[in-house]
GROMACS .gro file of C-alpha atoms in nm:
model
  257
    1MET     CA    1  10.164  -2.370  10.817
    2THR     CA    2  10.287  -2.074  10.616
    3ALA     CA    3  10.305  -2.282  10.296
    4SER     CA    4   9.950  -2.422  10.329
    5LEU     CA    5   9.782  -2.083  10.393
    6PRO     CA    6   9.806  -1.949  10.039
    7ARG     CA    7   9.687  -2.281   9.901
    8THR     CA    8   9.379  -2.268  10.128
    9MET     CA    9   9.300  -1.912  10.028
   10LEU     CA   10   9.337  -2.001   9.661
   11HIS     CA   11   9.096  -2.292   9.706
   12ARG     CA   12   8.835  -2.069   9.873
   13LEU     CA   13   8.871  -1.807   9.602
   14THR     CA   14   8.820  -2.069   9.332
   15LEU     CA   15   8.503  -2.198   9.499
   16SER     CA   16   8.367  -1.844   9.531
   17LEU     CA   17   8.431  -1.766   9.165
   18ASN     CA   18   8.262  -2.088   9.057
   19ARG     CA   19   7.951  -2.007   9.261
   20ARG     CA   20   7.934  -1.655   9.116
   21SER     CA   21   7.972  -1.775   8.759
   22LYS     CA   22   7.686  -2.021   8.813
   23ASN     CA   23   7.468  -1.742   8.953
   24VAL     CA   24   7.545  -1.518   8.656
   25ALA     CA   25   7.466  -1.798   8.412
   26SER     CA   26   7.134  -1.871   8.582
   27PHE     CA   27   7.050  -1.497   8.583
   28ILE     CA   28   7.112  -1.476   8.209
   29ASP     CA   29   6.896  -1.784   8.148
   30ASP     CA   30   6.616  -1.638   8.362
   31ARG     CA   31   6.636  -1.305   8.179
   32GLN     CA   32   6.619  -1.471   7.840
   33SER     CA   33   6.322  -1.683   7.944
   34LEU     CA   34   6.139  -1.382   8.091
   35SER     CA   35   6.193  -1.175   7.778
   36LYS     CA   36   5.933  -1.390   7.603
   37TYR     CA   37   5.665  -1.247   7.834
   38VAL     CA   38   5.766  -0.879   7.805
   39HIS     CA   39   5.594  -0.673   7.536
   40PRO     CA   40   5.845  -0.520   7.292
   41SER     CA   41   5.710  -0.170   7.361
   42LEU     CA   42   5.815  -0.203   7.726
   43THR     CA   43   6.178  -0.281   7.655
   44ILE     CA   44   6.437  -0.005   7.656
   45ARG     CA   45   6.699  -0.022   7.389
   46ARG     CA   46   7.031   0.159   7.390
   47ARG     CA   47   6.947   0.348   7.071
   48ASP     CA   48   6.622   0.471   7.227
   49ILE     CA   49   6.811   0.615   7.522
   50SER     CA   50   7.069   0.788   7.303
   51SER     CA   51   6.810   0.937   7.065
   52THR     CA   52   6.603   1.061   7.360
   53ALA     CA   53   6.910   1.222   7.511
   54ILE     CA   54   6.993   1.394   7.182
   55THR     CA   55   6.635   1.518   7.141
   56HIS     CA   56   6.620   1.664   7.490
   57SER     CA   57   6.963   1.822   7.458
   58TYR     CA   58   6.820   2.071   7.209
   59VAL     CA   59   6.610   2.239   7.481
   60PRO     CA   60   6.830   2.397   7.751
   61VAL     CA   61   6.722   2.375   8.114
   62VAL     CA   62   6.749   2.676   8.345
   63LEU     CA   63   6.798   2.637   8.721
   64GLU     CA   64   6.664   2.900   8.959
   65SER     CA   65   6.738   2.919   9.330
   66GLY     CA   66   6.473   3.037   9.571
   67ALA     CA   67   6.366   3.013   9.933
   68THR     CA   68   6.227   2.665   9.876
   69GLY     CA   69   6.533   2.541   9.688
   70GLU     CA   70   6.619   2.500   9.321
   71ARG     CA   71   6.365   2.472   9.041
   72ALA     CA   72   6.434   2.360   8.685
   73PHE     CA   73   6.260   2.512   8.383
   74ASP     CA   74   6.302   2.441   8.015
   75ILE     CA   75   6.411   2.764   7.846
   76TYR     CA   76   6.074   2.826   7.677
   77SER     CA   77   5.880   2.793   8.003
   78ARG     CA   78   6.121   3.035   8.167
   79LEU     CA   79   6.073   3.285   7.884
   80LEU     CA   80   5.696   3.246   7.915
   81ARG     CA   81   5.726   3.379   8.271
   82GLU     CA   82   5.867   3.695   8.113
   83ARG     CA   83   5.565   3.698   7.874
   84ILE     CA   84   5.782   3.598   7.578
   85ILE     CA   85   5.649   3.357   7.313
   86CYS     CA   86   5.879   3.208   7.049
   87VAL     CA   87   5.732   3.139   6.704
   88HIS     CA   88   6.027   2.953   6.555
   89GLY     CA   89   6.003   2.716   6.261
   90GLU     CA   90   5.731   2.610   6.022
   91VAL     CA   91   5.376   2.719   6.098
   92THR     CA   92   5.189   2.397   6.177
   93ASP     CA   93   4.878   2.293   6.366
   94THR     CA   94   5.099   2.185   6.657
   95MET     CA   95   5.267   2.524   6.672
   96ALA     CA   96   4.929   2.699   6.650
   97SER     CA   97   4.795   2.493   6.939
   98LEU     CA   98   5.092   2.583   7.160
   99VAL     CA   99   5.105   2.952   7.067
  100THR     CA  100   4.730   3.014   7.105
  101ALA     CA  101   4.734   2.840   7.444
  102GLN     CA  102   5.023   3.061   7.559
  103LEU     CA  103   4.849   3.376   7.439
  104LEU     CA  104   4.529   3.288   7.623
  105PHE     CA  105   4.722   3.197   7.938
  106LEU     CA  106   4.914   3.526   7.942
  107GLU     CA  107   4.591   3.720   7.895
  108ALA     CA  108   4.428   3.539   8.186
  109GLU     CA  109   4.735   3.599   8.403
  110ALA     CA  110   4.770   3.973   8.339
  111PRO     CA  111   4.548   4.129   8.069
  112GLU     CA  112   4.705   4.474   8.117
  113LYS     CA  113   5.063   4.362   8.042
  114PRO     CA  114   5.200   4.325   7.687
  115VAL     CA  115   5.305   3.998   7.524
  116TYR     CA  116   5.630   3.971   7.327
  117MET     CA  117   5.626   3.738   7.026
  118TYR     CA  118   5.962   3.659   6.864
  119ILE     CA  119   5.917   3.530   6.508
  120ASN     CA  120   6.163   3.333   6.296
  121SER     CA  121   5.948   3.138   6.053
  122PRO     CA  122   5.943   3.039   5.684
  123GLY     CA  123   5.562   3.020   5.695
  124GLY     CA  124   5.344   2.715   5.660
  125LEU     CA  125   4.977   2.626   5.692
  126VAL     CA  126   4.739   2.915   5.630
  127THR     CA  127   4.475   2.777   5.868
  128ALA     CA  128   4.730   2.734   6.149
  129GLY     CA  129   4.862   3.084   6.090
  130MET     CA  130   4.512   3.229   6.093
  131ALA     CA  131   4.442   3.059   6.426
  132MET     CA  132   4.741   3.240   6.578
  133TYR     CA  133   4.661   3.568   6.404
  134ASP     CA  134   4.297   3.569   6.519
  135THR     CA  135   4.401   3.491   6.877
  136MET     CA  136   4.648   3.782   6.869
  137GLN     CA  137   4.361   4.015   6.772
  138TYR     CA  138   4.120   3.851   7.017
  139ILE     CA  139   4.312   3.893   7.341
  140HIS     CA  140   4.328   4.222   7.534
  141PRO     CA  141   4.706   4.259   7.591
  142GLU     CA  142   4.918   4.439   7.333
  143VAL     CA  143   5.116   4.191   7.123
  144HIS     CA  144   5.465   4.313   7.038
  145THR     CA  145   5.603   4.123   6.738
  146ILE     CA  146   5.978   4.103   6.676
  147CYS     CA  147   6.124   3.940   6.363
  148MET     CA  148   6.459   3.770   6.398
  149GLY     CA  149   6.598   3.576   6.103
  150GLN     CA  150   6.298   3.580   5.874
  151ALA     CA  151   5.923   3.620   5.864
  152ALA     CA  152   5.801   3.471   5.538
  153SER     CA  153   5.455   3.386   5.406
  154MET     CA  154   5.225   3.338   5.708
  155GLY     CA  155   5.513   3.447   5.930
  156SER     CA  156   5.497   3.793   5.771
  157LEU     CA  157   5.124   3.821   5.849
  158LEU     CA  158   5.190   3.735   6.213
  159LEU     CA  159   5.461   4.000   6.219
  160ALA     CA  160   5.237   4.264   6.059
  161GLY     CA  161   4.949   4.162   6.287
  162GLY     CA  162   5.116   4.292   6.602
  163SER     CA  163   4.971   4.589   6.788
  164PRO     CA  164   5.014   4.925   6.606
  165GLY     CA  165   5.352   5.081   6.686
  166CYS     CA  166   5.475   4.754   6.837
  167ARG     CA  167   5.599   4.567   6.529
  168PHE     CA  168   5.976   4.536   6.511
  169ALA     CA  169   6.257   4.357   6.331
  170LEU     CA  170   6.625   4.305   6.406
  171PRO     CA  171   6.870   4.463   6.157
  172ASN     CA  172   6.953   4.154   5.947
  173ALA     CA  173   6.607   4.000   5.933
  174ARG     CA  174   6.419   3.956   5.608
  175ILE     CA  175   6.048   3.958   5.531
  176MET     CA  176   5.875   3.783   5.242
  177LEU     CA  177   5.516   3.820   5.120
  178HIS     CA  178   5.338   3.608   4.862
  179GLN     CA  179   4.998   3.467   4.778
  180PRO     CA  180   4.882   3.133   4.922
  181SER     CA  181   4.953   2.818   4.726
  182GLY     CA  182   4.790   2.477   4.724
  183GLY     CA  183   4.709   2.172   4.518
  184ALA     CA  184   4.402   1.964   4.446
  185ARG     CA  185   4.323   1.629   4.292
  186GLY     CA  186   4.014   1.425   4.229
  187MET     CA  187   3.700   1.501   4.033
  188ALA     CA  188   3.681   1.821   3.830
  189SER     CA  189   3.408   1.959   4.055
  190ASP     CA  190   3.624   1.902   4.366
  191ILE     CA  191   3.923   2.070   4.202
  192ALA     CA  192   3.704   2.369   4.115
  193ILE     CA  193   3.588   2.393   4.478
  194GLN     CA  194   3.947   2.385   4.606
  195ALA     CA  195   4.055   2.649   4.353
  196GLN     CA  196   3.768   2.873   4.461
  197GLU     CA  197   3.870   2.831   4.825
  198ILE     CA  198   4.232   2.930   4.750
  199LEU     CA  199   4.107   3.242   4.569
  200ARG     CA  200   3.886   3.330   4.866
  201THR     CA  201   4.179   3.282   5.103
  202ARG     CA  202   4.401   3.503   4.886
  203ALA     CA  203   4.141   3.780   4.882
  204ASN     CA  204   4.105   3.759   5.261
  205LEU     CA  205   4.482   3.774   5.316
  206ASN     CA  206   4.512   4.072   5.082
  207LEU     CA  207   4.256   4.264   5.287
  208LEU     CA  208   4.441   4.184   5.610
  209TYR     CA  209   4.766   4.319   5.467
  210VAL     CA  210   4.579   4.630   5.348
  211HIS     CA  211   4.454   4.682   5.704
  212HIS     CA  212   4.793   4.639   5.873
  213THR     CA  213   5.017   4.816   5.619
  214GLY     CA  214   4.793   5.102   5.510
  215ARG     CA  215   4.867   5.024   5.145
  216SER     CA  216   4.605   5.013   4.872
  217LEU     CA  217   4.455   4.686   4.755
  218ASP     CA  218   4.622   4.725   4.415
  219GLU     CA  219   4.964   4.762   4.578
  220ILE     CA  220   4.910   4.458   4.798
  221GLU     CA  221   4.790   4.244   4.508
  222LYS     CA  222   5.098   4.339   4.306
  223VAL     CA  223   5.335   4.254   4.592
  224MET     CA  224   5.152   3.932   4.678
  225ASP     CA  225   5.143   3.801   4.321
  226ARG     CA  226   5.492   3.649   4.347
  227ASP     CA  227   5.755   3.608   4.620
  228THR     CA  228   5.849   3.960   4.733
  229PHE     CA  229   6.149   3.986   4.965
  230MET     CA  230   6.215   4.294   5.177
  231ASP     CA  231   6.495   4.400   5.404
  232VAL     CA  232   6.402   4.573   5.727
  233LYS     CA  233   6.417   4.925   5.580
  234GLN     CA  234   6.188   4.825   5.294
  235ALA     CA  235   5.955   4.656   5.543
  236VAL     CA  236   5.930   4.980   5.743
  237GLU     CA  237   5.858   5.180   5.427
  238PHE     CA  238   5.594   4.932   5.314
  239GLY     CA  239   5.426   4.927   5.656
  240VAL     CA  240   5.486   4.564   5.756
  241ILE     CA  241   5.683   4.676   6.062
  242ASP     CA  242   5.712   5.002   6.255
  243GLU     CA  243   6.075   5.011   6.360
  244VAL     CA  244   6.414   4.840   6.335
  245LEU     CA  245   6.563   4.742   6.672
  246ASN     CA  246   6.940   4.746   6.720
  247LYS     CA  247   6.922   4.697   7.097
  248ARG     CA  248   6.652   4.564   7.322
  249PRO     CA  249   6.480   4.856   7.501
  250THR     CA  250   6.531   4.879   7.876
  251PRO     CA  251   6.221   4.864   8.101
  252SER     CA  252   6.241   5.242   8.158
  253GLU     CA  253   6.255   5.309   7.782
  254GLU     CA  254   5.952   5.085   7.726
  255GLU     CA  255   5.758   5.274   7.995
  256LYS     CA  256   5.832   5.606   7.819
  257LYS     CA  257   5.686   5.466   7.498
   0.00000   0.00000   0.00000
């Protein structure tokens, strides 16, 4: 009896493994046959999962505990609750769409409270930058601009376009001003039209810098002719910013101002 028991158990185990292997084989066959009817866009590949994970890892998530439990916010949404807008990267139509929407939302939420715009941008599209600039002037709240890293090209106009007395830069930031650039191709008449438009845009930008810096048109045209880099002290002297910030002001210090 004792000798036959292991043999019986071994036999049962063998039968069970055979049945399972057949089920696995049939499952694989069914999956391969069904794959013919699944659109490629609906399939999830390993590389898609990994790239998505990497993309999302660049935006930290903040957890907040409250009476109703925990809530998760991406870091930019959490900062928006503090009326902070980040203008980081190249000025594009996508960025302009997001920034203008945030400005309009914050005005609707509390028109008497200031908005804080942190800028670290190499510049970009003039039209996208003008959309953000015009919205900054359009809304009722004060817009405090703070340069961190750099504010170049259209980024410098956004920095200078903050509310008077509320334009700041961190100690190691840099500011760069220059005239708009562009290219054109096609018929001679079309090229002439594009060139005329660039000249009109340059004249308009020069007048905006005159307004925000208090400098003469001749001075602005000279600075804007080529790339002109400034450190924060030079930017204060030229009128692009009002003050260099070493530490973020406390709420009580901001109220005194």
